[in-house]
Coordinates of C-alpha atoms in Angstrom, one line a residue:
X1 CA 86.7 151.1 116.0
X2 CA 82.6 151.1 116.8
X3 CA 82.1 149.7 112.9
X4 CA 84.5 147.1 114.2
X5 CA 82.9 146.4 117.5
X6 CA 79.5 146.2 115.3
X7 CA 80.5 143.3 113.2
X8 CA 81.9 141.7 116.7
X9 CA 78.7 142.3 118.2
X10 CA 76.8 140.9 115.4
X11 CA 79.0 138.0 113.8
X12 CA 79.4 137.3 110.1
X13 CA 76.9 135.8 107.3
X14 CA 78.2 133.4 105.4
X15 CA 76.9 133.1 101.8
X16 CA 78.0 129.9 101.1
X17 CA 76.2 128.6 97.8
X18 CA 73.0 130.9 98.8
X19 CA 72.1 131.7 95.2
X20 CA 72.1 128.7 94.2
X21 CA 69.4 127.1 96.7
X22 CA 68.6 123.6 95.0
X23 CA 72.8 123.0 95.0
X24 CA 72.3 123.5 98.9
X25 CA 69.8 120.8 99.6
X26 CA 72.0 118.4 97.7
X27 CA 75.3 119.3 98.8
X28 CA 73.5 119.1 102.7
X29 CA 73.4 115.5 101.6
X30 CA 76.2 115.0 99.6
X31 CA 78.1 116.5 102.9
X32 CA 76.2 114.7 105.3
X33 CA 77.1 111.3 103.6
X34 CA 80.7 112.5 102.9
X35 CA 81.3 113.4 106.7
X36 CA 79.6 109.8 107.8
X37 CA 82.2 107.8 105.7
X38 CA 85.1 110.3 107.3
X39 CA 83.9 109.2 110.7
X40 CA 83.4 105.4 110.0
X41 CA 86.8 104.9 107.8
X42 CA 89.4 107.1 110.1
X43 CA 87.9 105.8 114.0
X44 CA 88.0 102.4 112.1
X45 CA 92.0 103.4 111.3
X46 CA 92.5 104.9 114.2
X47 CA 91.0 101.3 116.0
X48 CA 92.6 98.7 113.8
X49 CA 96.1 100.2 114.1
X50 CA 96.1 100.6 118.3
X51 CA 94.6 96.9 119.0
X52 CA 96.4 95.5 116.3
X53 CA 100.4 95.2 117.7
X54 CA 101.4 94.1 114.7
X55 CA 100.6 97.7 113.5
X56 CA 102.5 99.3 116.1
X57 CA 105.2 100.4 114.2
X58 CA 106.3 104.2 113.1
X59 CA 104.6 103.6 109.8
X60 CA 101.0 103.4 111.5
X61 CA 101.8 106.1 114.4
X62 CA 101.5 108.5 111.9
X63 CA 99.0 107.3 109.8
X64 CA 97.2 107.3 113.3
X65 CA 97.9 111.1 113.7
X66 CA 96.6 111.6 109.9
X67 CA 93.4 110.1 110.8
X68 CA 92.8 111.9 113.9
X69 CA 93.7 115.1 112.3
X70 CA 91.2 114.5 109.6
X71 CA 88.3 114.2 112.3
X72 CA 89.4 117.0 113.5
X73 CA 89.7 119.1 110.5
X74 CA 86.1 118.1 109.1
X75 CA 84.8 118.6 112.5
X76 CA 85.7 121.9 112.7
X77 CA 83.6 122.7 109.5
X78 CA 80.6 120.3 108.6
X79 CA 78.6 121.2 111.7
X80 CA 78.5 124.4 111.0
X81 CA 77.7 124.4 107.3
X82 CA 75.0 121.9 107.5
X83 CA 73.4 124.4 110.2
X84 CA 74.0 126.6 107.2
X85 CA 72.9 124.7 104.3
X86 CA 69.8 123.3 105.6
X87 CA 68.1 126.5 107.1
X88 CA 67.3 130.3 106.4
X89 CA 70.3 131.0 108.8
X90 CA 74.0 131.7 107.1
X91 CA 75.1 133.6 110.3
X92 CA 78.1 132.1 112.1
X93 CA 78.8 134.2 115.5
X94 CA 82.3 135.9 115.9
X95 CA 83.4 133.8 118.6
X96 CA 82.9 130.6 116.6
X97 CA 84.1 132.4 113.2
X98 CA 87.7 133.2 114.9
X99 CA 87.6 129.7 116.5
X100 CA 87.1 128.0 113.1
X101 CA 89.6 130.1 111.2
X102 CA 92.0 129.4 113.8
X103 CA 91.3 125.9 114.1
X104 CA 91.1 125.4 110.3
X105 CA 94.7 127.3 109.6
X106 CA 96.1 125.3 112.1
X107 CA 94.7 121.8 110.7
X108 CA 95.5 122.7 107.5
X109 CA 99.1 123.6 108.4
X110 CA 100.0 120.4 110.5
X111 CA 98.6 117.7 107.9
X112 CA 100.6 119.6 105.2
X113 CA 104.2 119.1 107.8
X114 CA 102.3 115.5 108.6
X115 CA 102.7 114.2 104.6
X116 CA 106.5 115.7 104.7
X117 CA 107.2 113.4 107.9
X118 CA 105.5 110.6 106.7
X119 CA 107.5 110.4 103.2
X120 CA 110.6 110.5 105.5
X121 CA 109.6 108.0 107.6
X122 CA 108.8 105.9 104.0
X123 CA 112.5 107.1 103.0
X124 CA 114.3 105.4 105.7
X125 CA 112.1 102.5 105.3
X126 CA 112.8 101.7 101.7
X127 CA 116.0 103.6 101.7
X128 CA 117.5 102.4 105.0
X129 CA 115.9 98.9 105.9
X130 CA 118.2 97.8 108.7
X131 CA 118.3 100.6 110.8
X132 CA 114.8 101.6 110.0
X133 CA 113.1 101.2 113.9
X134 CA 116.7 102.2 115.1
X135 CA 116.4 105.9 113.0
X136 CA 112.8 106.0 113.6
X137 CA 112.6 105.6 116.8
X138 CA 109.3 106.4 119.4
X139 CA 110.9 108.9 120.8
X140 CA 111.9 110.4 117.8
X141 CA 108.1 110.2 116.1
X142 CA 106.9 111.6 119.2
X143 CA 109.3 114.9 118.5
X144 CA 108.6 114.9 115.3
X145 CA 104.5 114.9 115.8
X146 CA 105.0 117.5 118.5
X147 CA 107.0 119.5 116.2
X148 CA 104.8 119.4 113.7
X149 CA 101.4 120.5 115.7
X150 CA 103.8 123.1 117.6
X151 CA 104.9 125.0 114.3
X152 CA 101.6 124.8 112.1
X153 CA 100.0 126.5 115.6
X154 CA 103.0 129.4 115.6
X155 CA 101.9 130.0 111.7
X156 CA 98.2 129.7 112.5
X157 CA 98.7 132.2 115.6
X158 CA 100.7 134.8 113.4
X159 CA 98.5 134.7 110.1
X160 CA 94.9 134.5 112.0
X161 CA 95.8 137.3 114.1
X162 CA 97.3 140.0 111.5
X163 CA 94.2 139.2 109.4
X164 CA 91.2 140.0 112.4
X165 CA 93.4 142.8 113.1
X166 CA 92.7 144.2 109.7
X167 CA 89.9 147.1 110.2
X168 CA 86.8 146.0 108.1
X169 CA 84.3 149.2 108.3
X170 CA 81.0 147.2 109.6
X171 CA 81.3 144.5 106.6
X172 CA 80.3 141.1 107.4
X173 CA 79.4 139.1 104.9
X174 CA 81.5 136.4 104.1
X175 CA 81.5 134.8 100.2
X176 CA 82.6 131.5 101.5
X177 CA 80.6 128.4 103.3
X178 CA 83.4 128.7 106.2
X179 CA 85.6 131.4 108.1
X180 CA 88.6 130.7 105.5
X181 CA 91.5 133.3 105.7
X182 CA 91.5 134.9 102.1
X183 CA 87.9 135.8 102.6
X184 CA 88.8 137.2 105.6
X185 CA 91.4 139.5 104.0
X186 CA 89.2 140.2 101.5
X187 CA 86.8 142.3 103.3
X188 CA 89.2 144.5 105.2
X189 CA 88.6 147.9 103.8
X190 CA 91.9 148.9 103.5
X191 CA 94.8 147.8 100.9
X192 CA 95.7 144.6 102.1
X193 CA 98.8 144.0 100.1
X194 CA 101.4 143.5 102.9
X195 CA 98.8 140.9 104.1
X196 CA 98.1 139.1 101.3
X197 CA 102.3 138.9 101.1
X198 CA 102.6 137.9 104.0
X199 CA 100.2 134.8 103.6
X200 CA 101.8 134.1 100.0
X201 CA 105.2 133.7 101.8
X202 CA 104.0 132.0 104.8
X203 CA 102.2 129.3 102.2
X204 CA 105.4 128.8 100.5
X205 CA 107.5 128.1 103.2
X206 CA 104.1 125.9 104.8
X207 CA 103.3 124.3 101.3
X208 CA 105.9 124.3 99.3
X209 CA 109.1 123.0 101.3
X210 CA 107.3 120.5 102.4
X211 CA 106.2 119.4 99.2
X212 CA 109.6 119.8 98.0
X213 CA 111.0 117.7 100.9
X214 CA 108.4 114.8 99.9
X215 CA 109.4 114.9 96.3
X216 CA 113.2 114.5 97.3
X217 CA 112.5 111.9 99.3
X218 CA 110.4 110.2 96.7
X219 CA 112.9 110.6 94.4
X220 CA 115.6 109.1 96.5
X221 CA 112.7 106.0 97.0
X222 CA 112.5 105.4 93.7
X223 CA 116.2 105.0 93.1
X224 CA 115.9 102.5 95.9
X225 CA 112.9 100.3 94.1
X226 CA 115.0 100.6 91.4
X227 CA 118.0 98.8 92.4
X228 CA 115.8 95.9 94.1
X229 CA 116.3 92.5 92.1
X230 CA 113.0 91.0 92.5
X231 CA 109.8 91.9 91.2
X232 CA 108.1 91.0 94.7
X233 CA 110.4 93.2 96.5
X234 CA 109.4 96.5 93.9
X235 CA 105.9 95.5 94.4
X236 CA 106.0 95.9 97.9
X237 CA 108.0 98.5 98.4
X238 CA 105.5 100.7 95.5
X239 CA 102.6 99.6 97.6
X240 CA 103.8 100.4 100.8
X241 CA 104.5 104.1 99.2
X242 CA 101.7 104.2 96.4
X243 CA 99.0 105.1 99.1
X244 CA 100.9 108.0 100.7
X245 CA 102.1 109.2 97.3
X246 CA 98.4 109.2 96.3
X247 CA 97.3 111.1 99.1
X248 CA 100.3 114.4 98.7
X249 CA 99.2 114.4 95.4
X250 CA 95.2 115.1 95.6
X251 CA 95.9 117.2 98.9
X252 CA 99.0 119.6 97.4
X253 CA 97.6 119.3 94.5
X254 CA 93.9 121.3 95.3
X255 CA 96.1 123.5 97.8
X256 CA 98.3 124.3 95.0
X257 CA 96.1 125.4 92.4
X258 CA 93.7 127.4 95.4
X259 CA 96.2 129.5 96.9
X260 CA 99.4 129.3 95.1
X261 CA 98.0 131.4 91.8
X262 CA 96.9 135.5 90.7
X263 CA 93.5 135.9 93.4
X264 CA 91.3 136.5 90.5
X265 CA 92.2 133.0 88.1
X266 CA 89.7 131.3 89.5
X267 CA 85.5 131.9 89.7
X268 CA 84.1 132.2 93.3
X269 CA 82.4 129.2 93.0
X270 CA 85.0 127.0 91.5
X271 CA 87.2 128.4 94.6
X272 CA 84.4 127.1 96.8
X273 CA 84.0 123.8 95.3
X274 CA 87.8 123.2 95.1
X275 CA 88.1 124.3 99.1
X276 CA 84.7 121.5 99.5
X277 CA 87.0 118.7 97.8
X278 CA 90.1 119.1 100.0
X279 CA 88.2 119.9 103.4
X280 CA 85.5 117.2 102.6
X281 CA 86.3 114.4 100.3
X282 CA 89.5 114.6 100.8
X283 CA 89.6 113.5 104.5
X284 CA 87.0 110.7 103.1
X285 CA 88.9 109.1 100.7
X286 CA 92.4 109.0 102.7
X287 CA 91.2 106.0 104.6
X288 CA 90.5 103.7 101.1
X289 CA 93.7 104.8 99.6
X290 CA 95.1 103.5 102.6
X291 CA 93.8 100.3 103.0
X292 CA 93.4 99.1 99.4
X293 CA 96.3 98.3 98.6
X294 CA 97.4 97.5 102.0
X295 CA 97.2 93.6 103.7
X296 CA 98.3 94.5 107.2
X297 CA 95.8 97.3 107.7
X298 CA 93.0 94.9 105.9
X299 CA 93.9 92.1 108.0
X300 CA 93.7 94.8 111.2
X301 CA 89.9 96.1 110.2
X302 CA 89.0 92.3 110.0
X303 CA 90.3 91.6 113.1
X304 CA 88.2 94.4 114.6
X305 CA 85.2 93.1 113.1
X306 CA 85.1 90.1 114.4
X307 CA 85.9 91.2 117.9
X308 CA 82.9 93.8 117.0
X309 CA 80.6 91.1 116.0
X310 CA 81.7 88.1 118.7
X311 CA 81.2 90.9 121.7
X312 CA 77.5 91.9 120.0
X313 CA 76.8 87.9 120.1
X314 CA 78.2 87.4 124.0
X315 CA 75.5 90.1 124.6
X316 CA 73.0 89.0 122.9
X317 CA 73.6 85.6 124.9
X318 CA 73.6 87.0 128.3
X319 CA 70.1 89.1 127.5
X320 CA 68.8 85.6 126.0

């Protein structure tokens, strides 16, 4: 119990990519420019879709919430390990080490339900166009959201918990860049085995249905796209469905092959680099998959631009 109440006291290191201090200086900036273009692309989302009423529909509501959580998520990290990268310093106090891995699990949790609900509101869209806004309905997204944030925080509550109750005999040195659950587990020193169960069928019921939900509904899309006469109609109905597809696939996809596989397939710093792609760029590239192939939400970030630039002019007036 004192050992325990030591590494309390004291915090955690986090080693990070310590041995490797040239990769630090240019991941700080690689980060740094990463988290900028998170910040810009999703507040421009997040903007564009709330002015814009032509953009108030249940498609946008949650693309809203996806955006949001992605600040959120990255924000929760990238302060911390730029403190980390740029300096001597890799300790993280314990305080902010449960908050992130808290914070983190919870994050992760909701925008892994978020994708499921988003390919079921793409379902009814393509699937069932005339009663679309009836089905999906504001007070159902708003149950659904609430849902979805409620349940990821039950799963983040149970797994966070077990794990910092896991006795860990004075160790505190972390082989990760962030307070990340498996690392956690891994320096308990006892046998962690009805842990690391615990997390594996947690992750299937919080990755895998999910993922299996979106694929159903994908499958049922593409019977729809295929039974629509005009090439026009497909074309639309692939791109309104192409950017959310895009997005499960590089998000389930890096979650898949990190935790869903034997602990020891993969090196330490390939499990670090893969965790740095789907907290960093991940979050980064979600807004340009989203608006590239989309007109409305182009139209919306122009519109927001001008307003932008007419209210900098109307200023510059009134100074002048």
């Amino acid at each position: 119990m004192g050992q325990n109440n030591h590494t309390s006291l004291h915090g955690f290191i986090l080693l990070g990519f310590s041995d490797h201090p040239k990769l630090e200086m240019v991941l700080s900036g690689v980060v740094t420019l990463f988290y900028f273009i998170t910040w810009v692309g999703n507040t421009a989302i997040i903007l564009a879709s709330l002015l814009d009423s032509h953009l108030h529909t249940p498609m946008y509501f949650f693309l809203r919430n996806l955006s949001f959580l992605d600040l959120c998520f990255t924000t929760s990290i990238i302060p911390q390990m730029l403190v980390n990268l740029w300096g001597p310093d890799k300790t993280i106090s314990y305080v902010g080490c449960v908050a992130q891995l808290y914070v983190y699990m919870w994050l992760g949790s909701t925008e892994c339900l978020l994708l499921a609900v988003m390919s079921y509101d793409r379902f009814t869209a393509i699937c069932k166009p005339l009663h679309y806004l009836v089905i999906m309905n504001p007070h159902l997204c708003l149950k659904m959201i609430i849902t979805v944030w409620s349940i990821s925080l039950a799963v983040s509550v149970l797994l966070c918990t077990l794990t910092l109750n896991l006795p860990r005999c004075g160790n505190n040195l972390l082989d990760h860049f962030l307070c990340e659950l498996p690392a956690m587990v891994k320096i308990a020193c006892i046998d962690t085995t009805t842990v690391e169960m615990s997390v594996f069928a947690l992750g299937i019921v919080i990755v895998l249905t999910p993922l299996g939900l979106i694929l159903i509904s994908y499958g049922y899309i593409a019977k729809a796209v295929l039974r629509i006469k005009t090439k026009e109609g497909q074309q639309k109905a692939i791109n309104t469905c192409g950017s959310h597809l895009t997005v499960v696939s590089i998000f389930y996809g890096t979650i898949i092959y990190m935790y869903l596989q034997p602990g020891n397939s993969a090196s330490k710093d390939q499990g670090k680099f893969l965790t740095l792609f789907y907290t960093i760029i991940t979050p980064s590239l979600n807004p340009l998959v989203y608006t590239l192939r989309n007109k409305d939400m182009k139209n919306a970030l122009r519109k927001l631009v001008t307003v932008d630039r007419e209210s900098t002019k109307s200023k510059r007036g009134q100074k002048s």
